[in-house]
XYZ file of C-alpha atoms in Angstrom:
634
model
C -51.169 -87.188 71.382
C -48.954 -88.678 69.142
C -50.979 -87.709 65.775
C -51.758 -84.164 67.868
C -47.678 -83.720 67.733
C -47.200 -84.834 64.030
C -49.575 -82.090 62.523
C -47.854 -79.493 64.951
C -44.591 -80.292 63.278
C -46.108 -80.420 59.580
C -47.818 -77.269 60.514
C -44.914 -75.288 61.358
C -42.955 -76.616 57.956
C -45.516 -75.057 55.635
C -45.486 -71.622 57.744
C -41.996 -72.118 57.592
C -42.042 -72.889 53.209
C -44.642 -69.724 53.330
C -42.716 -67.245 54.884
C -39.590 -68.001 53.103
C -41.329 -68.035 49.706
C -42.407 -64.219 50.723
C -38.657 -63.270 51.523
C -37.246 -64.599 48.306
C -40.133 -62.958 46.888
C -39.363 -59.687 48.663
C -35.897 -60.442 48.275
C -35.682 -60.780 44.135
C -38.282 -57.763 43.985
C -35.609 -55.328 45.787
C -32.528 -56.865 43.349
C -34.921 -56.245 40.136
C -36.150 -52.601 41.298
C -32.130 -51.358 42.325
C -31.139 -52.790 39.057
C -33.677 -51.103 37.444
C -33.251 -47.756 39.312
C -29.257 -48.620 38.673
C -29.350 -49.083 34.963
C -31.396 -46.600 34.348
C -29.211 -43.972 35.849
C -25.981 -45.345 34.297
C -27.740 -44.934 30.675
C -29.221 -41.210 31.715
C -25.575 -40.355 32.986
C -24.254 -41.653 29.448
C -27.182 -39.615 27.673
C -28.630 -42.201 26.370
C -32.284 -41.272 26.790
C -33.678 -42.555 24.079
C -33.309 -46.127 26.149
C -35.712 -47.748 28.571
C -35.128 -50.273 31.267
C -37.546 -53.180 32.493
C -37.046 -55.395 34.723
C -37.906 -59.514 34.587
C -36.588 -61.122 37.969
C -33.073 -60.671 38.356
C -32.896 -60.183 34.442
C -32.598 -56.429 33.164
C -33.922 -55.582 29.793
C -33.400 -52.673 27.823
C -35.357 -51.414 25.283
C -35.355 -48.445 22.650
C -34.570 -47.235 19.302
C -30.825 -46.419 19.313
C -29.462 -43.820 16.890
C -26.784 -46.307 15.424
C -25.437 -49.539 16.370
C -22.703 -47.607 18.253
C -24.985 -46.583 20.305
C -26.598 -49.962 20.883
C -23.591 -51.339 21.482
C -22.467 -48.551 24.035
C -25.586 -49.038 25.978
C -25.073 -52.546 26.581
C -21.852 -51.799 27.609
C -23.676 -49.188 30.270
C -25.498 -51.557 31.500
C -22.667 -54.460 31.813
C -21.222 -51.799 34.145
C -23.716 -51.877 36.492
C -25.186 -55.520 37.064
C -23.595 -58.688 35.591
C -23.307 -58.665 31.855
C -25.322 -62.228 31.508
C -28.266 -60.925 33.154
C -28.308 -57.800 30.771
C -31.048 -58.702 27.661
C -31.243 -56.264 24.422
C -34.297 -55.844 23.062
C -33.518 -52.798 21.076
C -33.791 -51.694 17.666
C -31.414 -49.538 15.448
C -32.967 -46.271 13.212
C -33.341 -47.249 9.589
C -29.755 -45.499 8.394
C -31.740 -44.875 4.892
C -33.159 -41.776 6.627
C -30.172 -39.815 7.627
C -28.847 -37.239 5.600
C -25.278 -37.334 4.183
C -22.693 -35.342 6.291
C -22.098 -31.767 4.883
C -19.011 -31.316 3.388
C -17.204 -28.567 5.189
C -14.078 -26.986 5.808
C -11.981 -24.781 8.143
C -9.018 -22.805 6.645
C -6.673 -21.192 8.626
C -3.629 -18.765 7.839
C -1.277 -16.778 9.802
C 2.904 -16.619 10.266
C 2.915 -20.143 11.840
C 1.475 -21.626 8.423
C -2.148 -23.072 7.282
C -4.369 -25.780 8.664
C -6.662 -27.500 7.067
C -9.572 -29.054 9.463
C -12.817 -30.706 7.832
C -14.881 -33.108 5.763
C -14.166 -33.538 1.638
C -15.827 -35.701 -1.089
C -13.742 -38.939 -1.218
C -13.003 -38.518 -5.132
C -11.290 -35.610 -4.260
C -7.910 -35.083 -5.740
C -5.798 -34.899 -2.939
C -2.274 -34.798 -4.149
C -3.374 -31.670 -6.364
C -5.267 -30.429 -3.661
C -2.308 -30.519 -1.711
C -0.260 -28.965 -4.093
C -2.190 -25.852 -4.356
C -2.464 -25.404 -0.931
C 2.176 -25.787 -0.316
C 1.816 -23.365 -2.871
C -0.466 -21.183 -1.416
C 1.686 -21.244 1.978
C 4.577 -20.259 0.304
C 7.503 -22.347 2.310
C 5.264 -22.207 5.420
C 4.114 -25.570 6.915
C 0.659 -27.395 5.936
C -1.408 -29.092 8.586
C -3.681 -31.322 6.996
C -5.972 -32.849 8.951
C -9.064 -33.274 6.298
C -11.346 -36.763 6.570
C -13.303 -37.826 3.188
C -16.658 -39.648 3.342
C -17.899 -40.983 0.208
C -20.915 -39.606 -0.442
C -22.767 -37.256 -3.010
C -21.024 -33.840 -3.851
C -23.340 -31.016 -4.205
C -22.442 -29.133 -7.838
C -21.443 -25.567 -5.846
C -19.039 -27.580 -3.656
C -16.268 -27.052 -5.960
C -17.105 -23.736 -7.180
C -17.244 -22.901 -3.350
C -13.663 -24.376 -2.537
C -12.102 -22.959 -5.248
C -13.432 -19.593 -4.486
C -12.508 -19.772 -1.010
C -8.775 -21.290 -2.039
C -8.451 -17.880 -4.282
C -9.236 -15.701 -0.966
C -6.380 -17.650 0.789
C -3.659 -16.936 -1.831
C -4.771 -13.280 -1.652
C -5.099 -13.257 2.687
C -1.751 -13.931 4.835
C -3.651 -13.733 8.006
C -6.843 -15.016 7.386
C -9.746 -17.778 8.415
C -12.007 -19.300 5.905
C -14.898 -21.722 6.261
C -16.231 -23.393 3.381
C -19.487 -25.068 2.785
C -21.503 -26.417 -0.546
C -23.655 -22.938 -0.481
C -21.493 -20.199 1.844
C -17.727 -19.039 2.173
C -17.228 -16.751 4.958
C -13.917 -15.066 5.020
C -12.277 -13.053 8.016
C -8.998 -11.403 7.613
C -6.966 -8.682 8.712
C -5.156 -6.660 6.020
C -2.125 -4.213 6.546
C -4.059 -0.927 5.514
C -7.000 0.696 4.700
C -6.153 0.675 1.314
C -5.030 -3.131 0.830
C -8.598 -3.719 2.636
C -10.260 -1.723 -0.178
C -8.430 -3.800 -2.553
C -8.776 -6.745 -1.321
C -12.626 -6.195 -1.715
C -12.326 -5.633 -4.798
C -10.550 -8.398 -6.012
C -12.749 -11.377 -3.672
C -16.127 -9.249 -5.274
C -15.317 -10.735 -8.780
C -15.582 -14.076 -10.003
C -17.659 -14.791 -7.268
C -19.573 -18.908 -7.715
C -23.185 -18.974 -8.876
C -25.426 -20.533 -5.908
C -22.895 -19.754 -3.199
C -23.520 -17.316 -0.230
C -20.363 -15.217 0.425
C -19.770 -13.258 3.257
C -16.513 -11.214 3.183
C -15.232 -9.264 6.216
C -11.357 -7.563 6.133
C -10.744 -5.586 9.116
C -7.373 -2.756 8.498
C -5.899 -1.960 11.523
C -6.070 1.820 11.952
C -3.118 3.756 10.994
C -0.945 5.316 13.711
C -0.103 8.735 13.709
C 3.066 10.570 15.174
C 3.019 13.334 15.731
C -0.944 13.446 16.300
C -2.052 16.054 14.193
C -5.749 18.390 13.761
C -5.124 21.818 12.251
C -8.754 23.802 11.431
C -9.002 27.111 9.102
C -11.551 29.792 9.516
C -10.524 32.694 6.946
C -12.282 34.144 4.177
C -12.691 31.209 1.728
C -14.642 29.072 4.814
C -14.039 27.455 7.529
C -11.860 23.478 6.860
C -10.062 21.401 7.979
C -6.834 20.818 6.728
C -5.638 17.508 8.697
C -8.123 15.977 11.346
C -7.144 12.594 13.328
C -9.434 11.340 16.112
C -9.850 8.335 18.760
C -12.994 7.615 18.616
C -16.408 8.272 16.785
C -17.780 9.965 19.854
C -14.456 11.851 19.747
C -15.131 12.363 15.399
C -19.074 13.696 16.746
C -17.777 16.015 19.428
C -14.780 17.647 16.664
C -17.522 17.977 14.066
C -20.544 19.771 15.779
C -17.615 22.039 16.974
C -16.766 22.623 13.325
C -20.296 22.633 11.944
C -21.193 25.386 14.502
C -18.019 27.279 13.148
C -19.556 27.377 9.769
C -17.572 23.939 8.948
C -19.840 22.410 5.815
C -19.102 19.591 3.503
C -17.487 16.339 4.061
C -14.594 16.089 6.411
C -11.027 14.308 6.258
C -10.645 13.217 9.963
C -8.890 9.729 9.876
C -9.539 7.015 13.098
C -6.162 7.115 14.185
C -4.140 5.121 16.843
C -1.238 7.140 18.927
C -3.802 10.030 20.607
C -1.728 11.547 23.142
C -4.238 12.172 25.749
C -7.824 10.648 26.444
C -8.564 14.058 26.555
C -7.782 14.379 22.793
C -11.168 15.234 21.771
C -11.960 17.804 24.425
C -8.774 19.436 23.508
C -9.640 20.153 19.748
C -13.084 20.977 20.291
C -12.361 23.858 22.798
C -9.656 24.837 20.160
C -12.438 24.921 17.490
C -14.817 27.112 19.299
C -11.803 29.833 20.688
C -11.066 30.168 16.672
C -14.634 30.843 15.974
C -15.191 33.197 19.099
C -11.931 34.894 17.702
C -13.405 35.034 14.444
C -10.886 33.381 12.597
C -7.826 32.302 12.221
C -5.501 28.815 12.440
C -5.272 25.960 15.435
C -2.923 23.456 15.709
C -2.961 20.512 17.668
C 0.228 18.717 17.751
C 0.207 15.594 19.993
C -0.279 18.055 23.377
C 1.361 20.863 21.911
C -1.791 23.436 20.630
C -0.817 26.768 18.518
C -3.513 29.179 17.532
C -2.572 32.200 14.953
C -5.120 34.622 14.934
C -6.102 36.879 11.612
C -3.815 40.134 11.166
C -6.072 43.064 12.617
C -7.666 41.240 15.309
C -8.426 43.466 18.513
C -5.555 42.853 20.987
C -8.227 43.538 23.502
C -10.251 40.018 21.951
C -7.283 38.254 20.949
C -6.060 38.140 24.798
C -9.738 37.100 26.511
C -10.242 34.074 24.021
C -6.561 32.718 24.055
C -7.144 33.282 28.109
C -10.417 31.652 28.198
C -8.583 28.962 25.912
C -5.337 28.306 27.942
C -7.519 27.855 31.230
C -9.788 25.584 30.060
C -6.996 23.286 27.912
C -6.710 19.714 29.872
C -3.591 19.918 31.958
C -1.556 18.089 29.452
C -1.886 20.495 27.007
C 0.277 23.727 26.158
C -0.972 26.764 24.635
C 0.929 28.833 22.237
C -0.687 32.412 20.720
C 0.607 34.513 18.287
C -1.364 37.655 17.211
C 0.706 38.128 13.644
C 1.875 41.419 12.766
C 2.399 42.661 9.019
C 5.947 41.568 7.849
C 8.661 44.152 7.092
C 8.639 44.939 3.392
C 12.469 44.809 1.302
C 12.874 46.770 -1.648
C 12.766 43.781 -3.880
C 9.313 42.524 -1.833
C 9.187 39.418 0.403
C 11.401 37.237 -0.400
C 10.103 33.668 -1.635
C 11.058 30.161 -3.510
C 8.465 28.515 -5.847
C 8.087 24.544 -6.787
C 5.809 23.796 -9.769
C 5.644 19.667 -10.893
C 3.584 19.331 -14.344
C 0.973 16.819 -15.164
C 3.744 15.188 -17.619
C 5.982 15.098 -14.839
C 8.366 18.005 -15.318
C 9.540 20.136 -12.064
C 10.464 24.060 -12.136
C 12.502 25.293 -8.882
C 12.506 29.572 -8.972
C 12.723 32.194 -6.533
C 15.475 32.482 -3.835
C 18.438 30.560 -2.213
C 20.628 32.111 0.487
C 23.901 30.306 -0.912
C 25.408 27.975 -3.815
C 25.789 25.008 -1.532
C 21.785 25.389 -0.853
C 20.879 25.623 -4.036
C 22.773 22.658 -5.094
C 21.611 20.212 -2.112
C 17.775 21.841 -3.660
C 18.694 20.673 -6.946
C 20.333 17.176 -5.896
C 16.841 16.829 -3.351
C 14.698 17.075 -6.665
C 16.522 15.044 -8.904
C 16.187 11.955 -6.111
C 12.295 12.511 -5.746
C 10.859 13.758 -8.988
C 14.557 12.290 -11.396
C 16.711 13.724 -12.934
C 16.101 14.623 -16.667
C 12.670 16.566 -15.976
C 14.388 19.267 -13.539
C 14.415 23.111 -14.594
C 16.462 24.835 -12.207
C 15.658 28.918 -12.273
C 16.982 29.906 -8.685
C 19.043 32.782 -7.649
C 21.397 33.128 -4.621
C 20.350 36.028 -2.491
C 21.706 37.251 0.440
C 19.930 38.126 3.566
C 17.063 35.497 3.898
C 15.143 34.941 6.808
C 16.721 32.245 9.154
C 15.490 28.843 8.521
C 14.924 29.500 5.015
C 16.500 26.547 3.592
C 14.859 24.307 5.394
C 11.429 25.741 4.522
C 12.675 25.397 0.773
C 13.874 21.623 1.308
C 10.315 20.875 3.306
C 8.394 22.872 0.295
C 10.065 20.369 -2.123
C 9.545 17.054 -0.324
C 5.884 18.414 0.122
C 5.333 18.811 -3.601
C 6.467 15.310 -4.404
C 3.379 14.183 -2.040
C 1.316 15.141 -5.347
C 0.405 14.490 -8.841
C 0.450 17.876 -10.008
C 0.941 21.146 -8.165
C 2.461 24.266 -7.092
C 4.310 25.182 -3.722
C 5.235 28.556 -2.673
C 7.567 29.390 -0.197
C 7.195 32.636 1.908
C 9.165 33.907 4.862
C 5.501 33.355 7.098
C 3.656 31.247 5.390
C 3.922 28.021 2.478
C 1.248 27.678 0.014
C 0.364 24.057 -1.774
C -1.781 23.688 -4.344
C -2.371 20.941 -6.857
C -3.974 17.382 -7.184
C -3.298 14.155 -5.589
C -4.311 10.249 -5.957
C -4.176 10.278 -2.286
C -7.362 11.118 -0.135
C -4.905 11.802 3.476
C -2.376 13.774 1.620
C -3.838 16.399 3.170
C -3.299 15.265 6.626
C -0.253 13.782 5.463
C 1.319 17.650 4.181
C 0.747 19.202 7.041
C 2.300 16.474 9.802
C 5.309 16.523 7.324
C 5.599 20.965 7.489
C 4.676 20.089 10.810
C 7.605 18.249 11.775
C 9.673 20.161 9.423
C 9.023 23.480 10.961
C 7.440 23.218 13.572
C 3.722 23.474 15.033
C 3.770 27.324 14.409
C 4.640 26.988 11.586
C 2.208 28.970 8.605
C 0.342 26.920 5.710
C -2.382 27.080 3.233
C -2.884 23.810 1.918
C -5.358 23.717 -1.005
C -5.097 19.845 -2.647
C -7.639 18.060 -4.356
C -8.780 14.550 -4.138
C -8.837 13.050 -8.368
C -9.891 9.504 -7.809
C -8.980 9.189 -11.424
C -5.324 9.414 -9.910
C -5.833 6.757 -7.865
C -4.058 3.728 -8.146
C -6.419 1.902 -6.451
C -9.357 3.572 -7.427
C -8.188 3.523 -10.979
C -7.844 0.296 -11.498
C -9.751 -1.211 -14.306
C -12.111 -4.792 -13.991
C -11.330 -7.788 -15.283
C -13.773 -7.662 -17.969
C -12.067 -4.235 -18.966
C -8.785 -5.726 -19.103
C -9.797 -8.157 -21.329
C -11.965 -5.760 -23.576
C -8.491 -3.659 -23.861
C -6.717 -6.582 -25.161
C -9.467 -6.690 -27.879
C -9.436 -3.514 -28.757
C -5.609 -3.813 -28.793
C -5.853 -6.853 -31.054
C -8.742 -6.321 -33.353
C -6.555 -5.929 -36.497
C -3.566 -7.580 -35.589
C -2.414 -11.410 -35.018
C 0.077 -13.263 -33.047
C 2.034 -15.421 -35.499
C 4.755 -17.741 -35.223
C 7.686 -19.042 -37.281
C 6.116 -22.011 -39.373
C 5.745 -25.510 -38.106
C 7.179 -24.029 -34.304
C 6.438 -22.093 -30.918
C 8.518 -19.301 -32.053
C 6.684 -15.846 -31.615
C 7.757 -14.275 -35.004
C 9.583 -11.040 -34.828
C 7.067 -8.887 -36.290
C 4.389 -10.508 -33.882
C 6.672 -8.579 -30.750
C 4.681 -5.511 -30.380
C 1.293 -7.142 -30.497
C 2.586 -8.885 -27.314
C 4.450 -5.547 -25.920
C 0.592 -4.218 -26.382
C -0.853 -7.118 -24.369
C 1.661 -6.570 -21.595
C 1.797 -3.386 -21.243
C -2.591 -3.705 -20.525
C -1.828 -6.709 -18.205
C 0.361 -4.411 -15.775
C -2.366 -2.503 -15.397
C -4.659 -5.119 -14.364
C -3.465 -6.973 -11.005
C -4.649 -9.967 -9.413
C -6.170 -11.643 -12.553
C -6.157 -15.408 -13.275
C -6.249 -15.603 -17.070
C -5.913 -18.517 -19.175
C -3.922 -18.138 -22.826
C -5.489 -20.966 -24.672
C -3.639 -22.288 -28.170
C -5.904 -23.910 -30.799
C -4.952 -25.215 -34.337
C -6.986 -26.671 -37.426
C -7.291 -30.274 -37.990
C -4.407 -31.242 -41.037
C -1.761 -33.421 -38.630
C -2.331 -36.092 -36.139
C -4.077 -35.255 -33.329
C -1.320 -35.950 -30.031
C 1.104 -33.777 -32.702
C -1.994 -30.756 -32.995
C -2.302 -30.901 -28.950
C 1.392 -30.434 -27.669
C 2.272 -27.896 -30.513
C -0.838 -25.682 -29.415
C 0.392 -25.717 -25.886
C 3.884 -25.167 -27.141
C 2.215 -21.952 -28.503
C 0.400 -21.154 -25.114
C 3.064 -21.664 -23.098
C 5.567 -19.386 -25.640
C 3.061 -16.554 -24.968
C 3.120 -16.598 -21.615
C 6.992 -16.805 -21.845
C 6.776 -13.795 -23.571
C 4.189 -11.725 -21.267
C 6.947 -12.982 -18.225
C 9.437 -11.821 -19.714
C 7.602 -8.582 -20.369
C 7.807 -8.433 -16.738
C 4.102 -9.065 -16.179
C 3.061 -10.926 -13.157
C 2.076 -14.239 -14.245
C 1.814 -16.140 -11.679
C -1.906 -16.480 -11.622
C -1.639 -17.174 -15.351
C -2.023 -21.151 -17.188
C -1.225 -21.965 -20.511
C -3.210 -24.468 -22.044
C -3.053 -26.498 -25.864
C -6.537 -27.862 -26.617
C -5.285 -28.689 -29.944
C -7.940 -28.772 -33.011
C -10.494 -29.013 -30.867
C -13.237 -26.301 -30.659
C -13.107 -24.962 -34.233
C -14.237 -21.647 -35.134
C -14.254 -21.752 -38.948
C -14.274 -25.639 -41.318
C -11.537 -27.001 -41.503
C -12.403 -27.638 -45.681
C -11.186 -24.247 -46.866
C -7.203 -22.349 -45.903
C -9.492 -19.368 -44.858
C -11.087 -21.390 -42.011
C -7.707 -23.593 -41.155
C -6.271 -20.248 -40.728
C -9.032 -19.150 -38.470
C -9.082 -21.900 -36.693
C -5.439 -21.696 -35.814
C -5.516 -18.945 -32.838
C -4.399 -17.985 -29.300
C -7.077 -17.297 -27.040
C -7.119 -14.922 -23.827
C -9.880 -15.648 -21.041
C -10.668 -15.337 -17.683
C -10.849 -18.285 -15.301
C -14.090 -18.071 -14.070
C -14.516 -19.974 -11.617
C -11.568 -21.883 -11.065
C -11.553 -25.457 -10.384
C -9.143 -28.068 -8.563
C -8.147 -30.086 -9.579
C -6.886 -28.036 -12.417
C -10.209 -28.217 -15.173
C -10.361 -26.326 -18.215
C -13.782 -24.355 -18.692
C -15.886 -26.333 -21.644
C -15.239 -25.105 -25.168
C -18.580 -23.521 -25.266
C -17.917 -21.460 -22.061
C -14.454 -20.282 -23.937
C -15.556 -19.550 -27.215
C -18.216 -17.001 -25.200
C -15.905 -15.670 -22.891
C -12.324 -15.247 -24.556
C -10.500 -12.749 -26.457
C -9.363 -14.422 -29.598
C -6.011 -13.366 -31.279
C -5.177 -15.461 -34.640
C -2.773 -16.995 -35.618
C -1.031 -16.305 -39.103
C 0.669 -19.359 -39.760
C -0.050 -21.920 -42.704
C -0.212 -25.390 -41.835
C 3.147 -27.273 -41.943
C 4.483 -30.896 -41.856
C 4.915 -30.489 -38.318
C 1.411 -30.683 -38.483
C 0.627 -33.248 -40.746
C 1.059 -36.980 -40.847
């Protein structure tokens, strides 16, 4: 019994040892699986994918291949978060960093009233203070937010080129955003007009860097119009359109098929305007448009809601009254209708009276015809002198009595409407005013006719006849940068700059070469030109350098003074270097001793010079005359 008892007890202690073995067992297998499960998630919720998590009793192991030690370290630190740090192994590995491409170097450029801001990543040999420099230039007073990083790593040749390039565009662009990459500048701006927008294109489309992408996109804000102005012809010589504004291209689609169906052909003037009275703009004109053609001719004026259609002299009254009916019932309600069927005027003795303006190619204005009184024809005089001045005026008026009212204002409007051209006539009749001529200006159309408009009234009668010359232009006109600088060869083939002997003084006979040079350079905005000084090799070297930059810098003295815009200009003394002649002979010193005019192309920061190969290709040289002196020599 005894021995019976004594297994019955060991028994029970080994079930006992058994079944606790299994629920430690059990117990560490549920620890290691929610750690598992655990980690796991913490590293998924910290996007860390690229790890794995195992599990080896109550330790947790994580493998992988982490993208950096960063990220190594940061999933540890996961993990820590979750279970005890000391049971947390790493068994991971790091990416080779010998694989991963350099950062690109980038940047984002932004303008506007509130100053520029620099955001990005820039070669770490970068010259930052003359970086800097050019950019507190560039914003003018405004503040600079720099906020640029550097990485040293290898800088792609079209990086400078590129920033350069896209450092020109901001100078030019007050409102503007830039990004800038080794192989693409994209600029967005806004510009004031249409026509700044055109020549802003212009100027960013030359000098553009070899092996860059640019993309160039200037949005004008559409011009507003007061009053709101469309007035259509259909007479004899056609059927035209003498000032055309519209809303919208569905609006400009609508106006035109109205138009073409009149017997409208040939391009049109309508100008995307804002200030359209009514939504119902477009419906307006076009129902205008047809009653004109149903008529079978005459003029229509829309003026903001105000409409005024003149019918030809002869038409049926009996057709006249059915359209303009048709016409004034259909009009949106905004709209008011005014009809006038136009009778022949009353014939004087001495014939209508009327008042003509002529203006000259060369500038010189003729006023003739009639004046009702001495204190109008003076104020007519006085009204010329201030637009077209005062020493080209012919005055060949005659006071008259018994002028139609409002005649002096027709004659004042008739003058301010000439001075809208570059050449032209305007006649003055008691129903209608006739201007004729050439202009620079493709609206000044649409630009006449508001102006007689307001003047006179919507009624009022006009036959405007002005042609677009784009050689009149200013814009258009304006010659390239490779022009300008083939004018200042042709302008300096057979003469030289010279200067006073051993100095930077421009010698007095040497003035109208310059005056020449100057007078080209007004013509040609927006150019960054270099004037380079060279001399021959007599002289110590340090002596040669700073007395050819003396020389530069005394010609661009003399071009500012000349009142030409040099800001964009750099004058630069290379000294004897790059010779164009030997040095053995006086012929070649002479040669040798020159100012040279190029274009910067492209420019560089910091500040480079273009090699002397590149400038001897490039420039414009203009010698100079001088012997050499014992300024230059030892």
């Amino acid at each position: 019994m005894r021995l019976s008892a004594l297994f019955v007890r060991i028994g029970a202690f080994i079930l006992a040892a058994f079944l606790s073995a299994i629920a430690a067992h059990t117990a560490v297998n549920v620890v290691e699986d929610r750690s598992i499960v655990a980690v796991q998630e913490g590293l998924l919720d910290s996007s860390m994918e690229w790890a794995s998590v195992i599990g080896d009793g109550l330790q947790v192991i994580i493998e992988g291949e982490a993208p950096s030690e960063a990220s190594r370290f940061r999933a540890i630190a996961a993990a820590g978060r979750v279970v005890d740090a000391s049971r947390v192994i790493d068994n991971m590995s790091v990416i080779d960093s010998a694989g991963i491409a350099p950062p690109e170097f980038a940047i984002e450029i932004l303008r506007n009233d509130s100053g520029v801001s620099l955001i990005g990543l820039i070669p770490a040999d970068t010259d930052r203070d003359a970086l800097s420099a050019r950019i507190t230039g560039i914003a003018d007073g405004q503040p600079v937010t720099d906020l640029l990083e550097v990485a040293d790593y290898p800088v792609p040749d079209t990086w400078r080129p590129a920033l350069n390039y896209a450092l020109r565009a901001l100078s030019e662009l007050e409102r503007s955003k830039i990004s800038v990459t080794s192989h693409r500048v994209s600029v967005n701006a806004i510009s004031d007009s249409p026509a700044e927008k055109a020549q802003i294109e212009t100027s960013l489309a030359r000098n553009t860097p070899d092996g860059v992408a640019i993309a160039v996109s200037i949005t004008a804000p559409r011009p507003v119009i007061s009053p709101y102005t469309t007035r259509f012809i259909l007479d004899d010589d056609g059927a035209r359109f003498v000032a055309c504004a519209v809303d919208t291209p569905e609006t400009l689609r609508l106006v035109l098929q109205a138009a073409t169906e009149a017997g409208f052909a040939g391009d049109h003037n309508c100008v995307h305007a804002l200030g359209v009275p009514s939504r119902t703009w477009g419906d307006a004109v076009v129902m205008s448009i047809k009653a004109v053609s149903e008529i079978g001719g005459g003029t229509v004026t829309l003026s903001d809601t105000d409409v005024s259609l003149v019918a030809p002299e002869g038409t049926p009254q009996a057709i006249f009254d059915d359209k303009v009916g048709e016409l004034e019932n259909a009009l949106p309600d905004v709209f008011a209708l005014a009809a006038e069927l136009p009778k022949p005027p009353d014939a004087t003795e001495e014939g209508p009276p009327d008042f003509t303006a002529t203006l000259s190619p060369e500038g010189d204005v003729q006023l003739r015809g009639r004046v009702p009184d001495d204190l109008v024809n003076k104020t007519a005089q006085n009204y010329a002198k201030a637009k077209f001045g005062d020493g080209n005026l012919t005055m060949g008026t005659r006071v008259v009595a018994g002028l139609p009212a409002g005649w002096s204002v027709r004659v004042l409007a008739g003058i301010e409407a000439l001075s809208e051209l570059s050449n032209g006539a305007v006649i003055v009749q008691p129903d209608l005013i006739t201007i004729s001529g050439n202009t620079g200006n493709q609206n000044a159309s649409a630009e006449i006719t508001a102006l007689l408009i307001d003047k006179l009234g919507q009624n009022a009668k006009m036959d405007i006849n002005v042609t677009y010359i784009e050689q009149l232009d200013p814009i258009a006109g304006l010659p390239t940068p490779e022009e300008c600088i083939a004018q200042i060869s042709q302008v300096t083939e057979a003469r030289k700059i010279l200067f006073d002997p051993g100095s930077a003084t421009i010698s007095a006979g040497t003035q109208p070469v310059v005056d020449d040079i100057a007078e080209i350079l007004q013509r040609c905005p927006d150019l960054r030109i270099r004037i380079a000084g060279f001399t021959d090799s007599q002289g110590r070297e340090v002596m040669n350098q700073q007395l050819s930059q003396d020389r530069a810098e005394a010609v661009l003295d003399g071009l500012r003074l000349r009142r030409v815009p040099v800001a964009t200009f750099e004058a630069v003394g290379f000294g004897e270097a790059d010779p164009i002649a030997s040095n053995e002979t006086e012929e070649g010193r002479e040669a040798n001793r020159r100012i040279e005019f190029s274009l910067i192309v492209p420019e560089t920061i910091p500040e480079q010079t273009k090699t002397l190969e590149e400038i001897a290709a490039d420039s414009v040289t203009v010698a100079e005359d001088d012997p050499a002196t014992e300024a230059e020599t030892e």
